[in-house]
Amino acid sequence: MRHANPISVWTRFAVLPLLAVSIWSRDWIGWRSLVPIVLSLVFMMVNPVQQ
């Protein structure tokens, strides 16, 4: 399914830095880095698609 709203692309780009920092900080904060990783991935999957 295509994204009808161009803003949804920018929200995905906004998630990428959070995902990168979460993966990078896994040694620093340990297993708790999985929380922002999972939240980022879930948000990317359910990113609002408007018609």
PDB file of N, CA and C in Angstrom:
ATOM      1  N   MET A   1       0.847  -1.172   0.000  1.00  0.00           N
ATOM      2  CA  MET A   1       0.000   0.000   0.000  1.00  0.00           C
ATOM      3  C   MET A   1       0.900   1.245   0.000  1.00  0.00           C
ATOM      4  N   ARG A   2       0.560   2.189  -0.816  1.00  0.00           N
ATOM      5  CA  ARG A   2       1.350   3.414  -0.920  1.00  0.00           C
ATOM      6  C   ARG A   2       0.942   4.422   0.144  1.00  0.00           C
ATOM      7  N   HIS A   3       1.860   5.285   0.470  1.00  0.00           N
ATOM      8  CA  HIS A   3       1.547   6.380   1.381  1.00  0.00           C
ATOM      9  C   HIS A   3       0.923   7.507   0.589  1.00  0.00           C
ATOM     10  N   ALA A   4      -0.258   7.919   0.991  1.00  0.00           N
ATOM     11  CA  ALA A   4      -0.945   9.000   0.322  1.00  0.00           C
ATOM     12  C   ALA A   4      -0.502  10.351   0.864  1.00  0.00           C
ATOM     13  N   ASN A   5       0.054  10.346   2.053  1.00  0.00           N
ATOM     14  CA  ASN A   5       0.431  11.586   2.704  1.00  0.00           C
ATOM     15  C   ASN A   5       1.956  11.723   2.706  1.00  0.00           C
ATOM     16  N   PRO A   6       2.495  12.787   2.096  1.00  0.00           N
ATOM     17  CA  PRO A   6       3.949  12.937   2.083  1.00  0.00           C
ATOM     18  C   PRO A   6       4.559  13.167   3.468  1.00  0.00           C
ATOM     19  N   ILE A   7       3.757  13.587   4.426  1.00  0.00           N
ATOM     20  CA  ILE A   7       4.266  13.786   5.787  1.00  0.00           C
ATOM     21  C   ILE A   7       4.685  12.457   6.396  1.00  0.00           C
ATOM     22  N   SER A   8       4.035  11.375   5.995  1.00  0.00           N
ATOM     23  CA  SER A   8       4.385  10.076   6.567  1.00  0.00           C
ATOM     24  C   SER A   8       5.819   9.687   6.225  1.00  0.00           C
ATOM     25  N   VAL A   9       6.329  10.147   5.108  1.00  0.00           N
ATOM     26  CA  VAL A   9       7.728   9.888   4.759  1.00  0.00           C
ATOM     27  C   VAL A   9       8.641  10.614   5.737  1.00  0.00           C
ATOM     28  N   TRP A  10       8.312  11.848   6.061  1.00  0.00           N
ATOM     29  CA  TRP A  10       9.151  12.626   6.974  1.00  0.00           C
ATOM     30  C   TRP A  10       9.094  12.074   8.387  1.00  0.00           C
ATOM     31  N   THR A  11       7.970  11.497   8.789  1.00  0.00           N
ATOM     32  CA  THR A  11       7.929  10.895  10.121  1.00  0.00           C
ATOM     33  C   THR A  11       8.818   9.664  10.172  1.00  0.00           C
ATOM     34  N   ARG A  12       8.923   8.925   9.066  1.00  0.00           N
ATOM     35  CA  ARG A  12       9.853   7.791   9.035  1.00  0.00           C
ATOM     36  C   ARG A  12      11.297   8.265   9.099  1.00  0.00           C
ATOM     37  N   PHE A  13      11.613   9.354   8.429  1.00  0.00           N
ATOM     38  CA  PHE A  13      12.969   9.891   8.500  1.00  0.00           C
ATOM     39  C   PHE A  13      13.278  10.389   9.905  1.00  0.00           C
ATOM     40  N   ALA A  14      12.285  10.875  10.622  1.00  0.00           N
ATOM     41  CA  ALA A  14      12.493  11.347  11.989  1.00  0.00           C
ATOM     42  C   ALA A  14      12.783  10.189  12.941  1.00  0.00           C
ATOM     43  N   VAL A  15      12.303   9.002  12.636  1.00  0.00           N
ATOM     44  CA  VAL A  15      12.508   7.839  13.489  1.00  0.00           C
ATOM     45  C   VAL A  15      13.915   7.267  13.321  1.00  0.00           C
ATOM     46  N   LEU A  16      14.506   7.442  12.162  1.00  0.00           N
ATOM     47  CA  LEU A  16      15.822   6.846  11.898  1.00  0.00           C
ATOM     48  C   LEU A  16      16.911   7.276  12.886  1.00  0.00           C
ATOM     49  N   PRO A  17      17.018   8.567  13.256  1.00  0.00           N
ATOM     50  CA  PRO A  17      18.042   8.915  14.264  1.00  0.00           C
ATOM     51  C   PRO A  17      17.802   8.252  15.615  1.00  0.00           C
ATOM     52  N   LEU A  18      16.539   8.149  16.028  1.00  0.00           N
ATOM     53  CA  LEU A  18      16.238   7.477  17.295  1.00  0.00           C
ATOM     54  C   LEU A  18      16.630   6.008  17.232  1.00  0.00           C
ATOM     55  N   LEU A  19      16.362   5.387  16.119  1.00  0.00           N
ATOM     56  CA  LEU A  19      16.733   3.988  15.942  1.00  0.00           C
ATOM     57  C   LEU A  19      18.248   3.818  15.957  1.00  0.00           C
ATOM     58  N   ALA A  20      18.952   4.705  15.296  1.00  0.00           N
ATOM     59  CA  ALA A  20      20.417   4.630  15.259  1.00  0.00           C
ATOM     60  C   ALA A  20      21.026   4.840  16.643  1.00  0.00           C
ATOM     61  N   VAL A  21      20.526   5.808  17.387  1.00  0.00           N
ATOM     62  CA  VAL A  21      21.054   6.070  18.736  1.00  0.00           C
ATOM     63  C   VAL A  21      20.731   4.914  19.673  1.00  0.00           C
ATOM     64  N   SER A  22      19.571   4.333  19.513  1.00  0.00           N
ATOM     65  CA  SER A  22      19.198   3.193  20.362  1.00  0.00           C
ATOM     66  C   SER A  22      20.114   1.996  20.124  1.00  0.00           C
ATOM     67  N   ILE A  23      20.406   1.728  18.878  1.00  0.00           N
ATOM     68  CA  ILE A  23      21.303   0.610  18.564  1.00  0.00           C
ATOM     69  C   ILE A  23      22.725   0.925  19.013  1.00  0.00           C
ATOM     70  N   TRP A  24      23.162   2.156  18.823  1.00  0.00           N
ATOM     71  CA  TRP A  24      24.515   2.559  19.201  1.00  0.00           C
ATOM     72  C   TRP A  24      24.712   2.505  20.716  1.00  0.00           C
ATOM     73  N   SER A  25      23.657   2.809  21.486  1.00  0.00           N
ATOM     74  CA  SER A  25      23.789   2.893  22.945  1.00  0.00           C
ATOM     75  C   SER A  25      23.501   1.573  23.657  1.00  0.00           C
ATOM     76  N   ARG A  26      23.417   0.473  22.928  1.00  0.00           N
ATOM     77  CA  ARG A  26      23.091  -0.800  23.579  1.00  0.00           C
ATOM     78  C   ARG A  26      24.165  -1.220  24.584  1.00  0.00           C
ATOM     79  N   ASP A  27      25.425  -0.866  24.346  1.00  0.00           N
ATOM     80  CA  ASP A  27      26.476  -1.172  25.325  1.00  0.00           C
ATOM     81  C   ASP A  27      26.379  -0.261  26.541  1.00  0.00           C
ATOM     82  N   TRP A  28      25.880   0.928  26.329  1.00  0.00           N
ATOM     83  CA  TRP A  28      25.823   1.934  27.386  1.00  0.00           C
ATOM     84  C   TRP A  28      24.665   1.671  28.353  1.00  0.00           C
ATOM     85  N   ILE A  29      23.453   1.408  27.811  1.00  0.00           N
ATOM     86  CA  ILE A  29      22.299   1.219  28.690  1.00  0.00           C
ATOM     87  C   ILE A  29      21.811  -0.223  28.732  1.00  0.00           C
ATOM     88  N   GLY A  30      22.477  -1.093  28.022  1.00  0.00           N
ATOM     89  CA  GLY A  30      22.162  -2.517  28.119  1.00  0.00           C
ATOM     90  C   GLY A  30      20.868  -2.903  27.431  1.00  0.00           C
ATOM     91  N   TRP A  31      20.185  -3.861  28.043  1.00  0.00           N
ATOM     92  CA  TRP A  31      18.979  -4.412  27.431  1.00  0.00           C
ATOM     93  C   TRP A  31      17.852  -3.403  27.336  1.00  0.00           C
ATOM     94  N   ARG A  32      17.923  -2.320  28.125  1.00  0.00           N
ATOM     95  CA  ARG A  32      16.871  -1.294  28.063  1.00  0.00           C
ATOM     96  C   ARG A  32      16.859  -0.558  26.734  1.00  0.00           C
ATOM     97  N   SER A  33      17.908  -0.715  25.937  1.00  0.00           N
ATOM     98  CA  SER A  33      17.917  -0.098  24.609  1.00  0.00           C
ATOM     99  C   SER A  33      16.918  -0.779  23.686  1.00  0.00           C
ATOM    100  N   LEU A  34      16.452  -1.968  24.056  1.00  0.00           N
ATOM    101  CA  LEU A  34      15.447  -2.644  23.242  1.00  0.00           C
ATOM    102  C   LEU A  34      14.108  -1.920  23.240  1.00  0.00           C
ATOM    103  N   VAL A  35      13.815  -1.192  24.316  1.00  0.00           N
ATOM    104  CA  VAL A  35      12.539  -0.475  24.400  1.00  0.00           C
ATOM    105  C   VAL A  35      12.420   0.571  23.289  1.00  0.00           C
ATOM    106  N   PRO A  36      13.366   1.513  23.138  1.00  0.00           N
ATOM    107  CA  PRO A  36      13.227   2.470  22.040  1.00  0.00           C
ATOM    108  C   PRO A  36      13.373   1.832  20.662  1.00  0.00           C
ATOM    109  N   ILE A  37      14.145   0.750  20.566  1.00  0.00           N
ATOM    110  CA  ILE A  37      14.266   0.065  19.277  1.00  0.00           C
ATOM    111  C   ILE A  37      12.920  -0.505  18.864  1.00  0.00           C
ATOM    112  N   VAL A  38      12.268  -1.202  19.791  1.00  0.00           N
ATOM    113  CA  VAL A  38      10.969  -1.802  19.489  1.00  0.00           C
ATOM    114  C   VAL A  38       9.928  -0.721  19.218  1.00  0.00           C
ATOM    115  N   LEU A  39       9.917   0.341  20.021  1.00  0.00           N
ATOM    116  CA  LEU A  39       8.965   1.422  19.796  1.00  0.00           C
ATOM    117  C   LEU A  39       9.170   2.078  18.438  1.00  0.00           C
ATOM    118  N   SER A  40      10.417   2.269  18.045  1.00  0.00           N
ATOM    119  CA  SER A  40      10.706   2.863  16.739  1.00  0.00           C
ATOM    120  C   SER A  40      10.227   1.970  15.610  1.00  0.00           C
ATOM    121  N   LEU A  41      10.503   0.682  15.724  1.00  0.00           N
ATOM    122  CA  LEU A  41      10.080  -0.245  14.682  1.00  0.00           C
ATOM    123  C   LEU A  41       8.561  -0.370  14.605  1.00  0.00           C
ATOM    124  N   VAL A  42       7.905  -0.386  15.759  1.00  0.00           N
ATOM    125  CA  VAL A  42       6.444  -0.451  15.764  1.00  0.00           C
ATOM    126  C   VAL A  42       5.854   0.814  15.137  1.00  0.00           C
ATOM    127  N   PHE A  43       6.409   1.970  15.470  1.00  0.00           N
ATOM    128  CA  PHE A  43       5.914   3.215  14.889  1.00  0.00           C
ATOM    129  C   PHE A  43       6.098   3.230  13.376  1.00  0.00           C
ATOM    130  N   MET A  44       7.224   2.718  12.917  1.00  0.00           N
ATOM    131  CA  MET A  44       7.443   2.681  11.478  1.00  0.00           C
ATOM    132  C   MET A  44       6.454   1.755  10.789  1.00  0.00           C
ATOM    133  N   MET A  45       6.023   0.698  11.466  1.00  0.00           N
ATOM    134  CA  MET A  45       5.071  -0.226  10.871  1.00  0.00           C
ATOM    135  C   MET A  45       3.642   0.344  10.854  1.00  0.00           C
ATOM    136  N   VAL A  46       3.273   1.047  11.894  1.00  0.00           N
ATOM    137  CA  VAL A  46       1.908   1.578  11.987  1.00  0.00           C
ATOM    138  C   VAL A  46       1.855   3.066  11.672  1.00  0.00           C
ATOM    139  N   ASN A  47       2.867   3.527  10.968  1.00  0.00           N
ATOM    140  CA  ASN A  47       2.919   4.929  10.563  1.00  0.00           C
ATOM    141  C   ASN A  47       1.613   5.303   9.864  1.00  0.00           C
ATOM    142  N   PRO A  48       1.033   6.421  10.276  1.00  0.00           N
ATOM    143  CA  PRO A  48      -0.285   6.765   9.732  1.00  0.00           C
ATOM    144  C   PRO A  48      -0.287   6.870   8.208  1.00  0.00           C
ATOM    145  N   VAL A  49      -1.187   6.136   7.611  1.00  0.00           N
ATOM    146  CA  VAL A  49      -1.385   6.196   6.168  1.00  0.00           C
ATOM    147  C   VAL A  49      -2.767   6.800   5.961  1.00  0.00           C
ATOM    148  N   GLN A  50      -2.765   7.991   5.427  1.00  0.00           N
ATOM    149  CA  GLN A  50      -4.027   8.687   5.207  1.00  0.00           C
ATOM    150  C   GLN A  50      -4.402   8.660   3.744  1.00  0.00           C
ATOM    151  N   GLN A  51      -5.679   8.583   3.492  1.00  0.00           N
ATOM    152  CA  GLN A  51      -6.138   8.585   2.102  1.00  0.00           C
ATOM    153  C   GLN A  51      -6.911   9.822   1.787  1.00  0.00           C
TER     154      GLN A  51
END
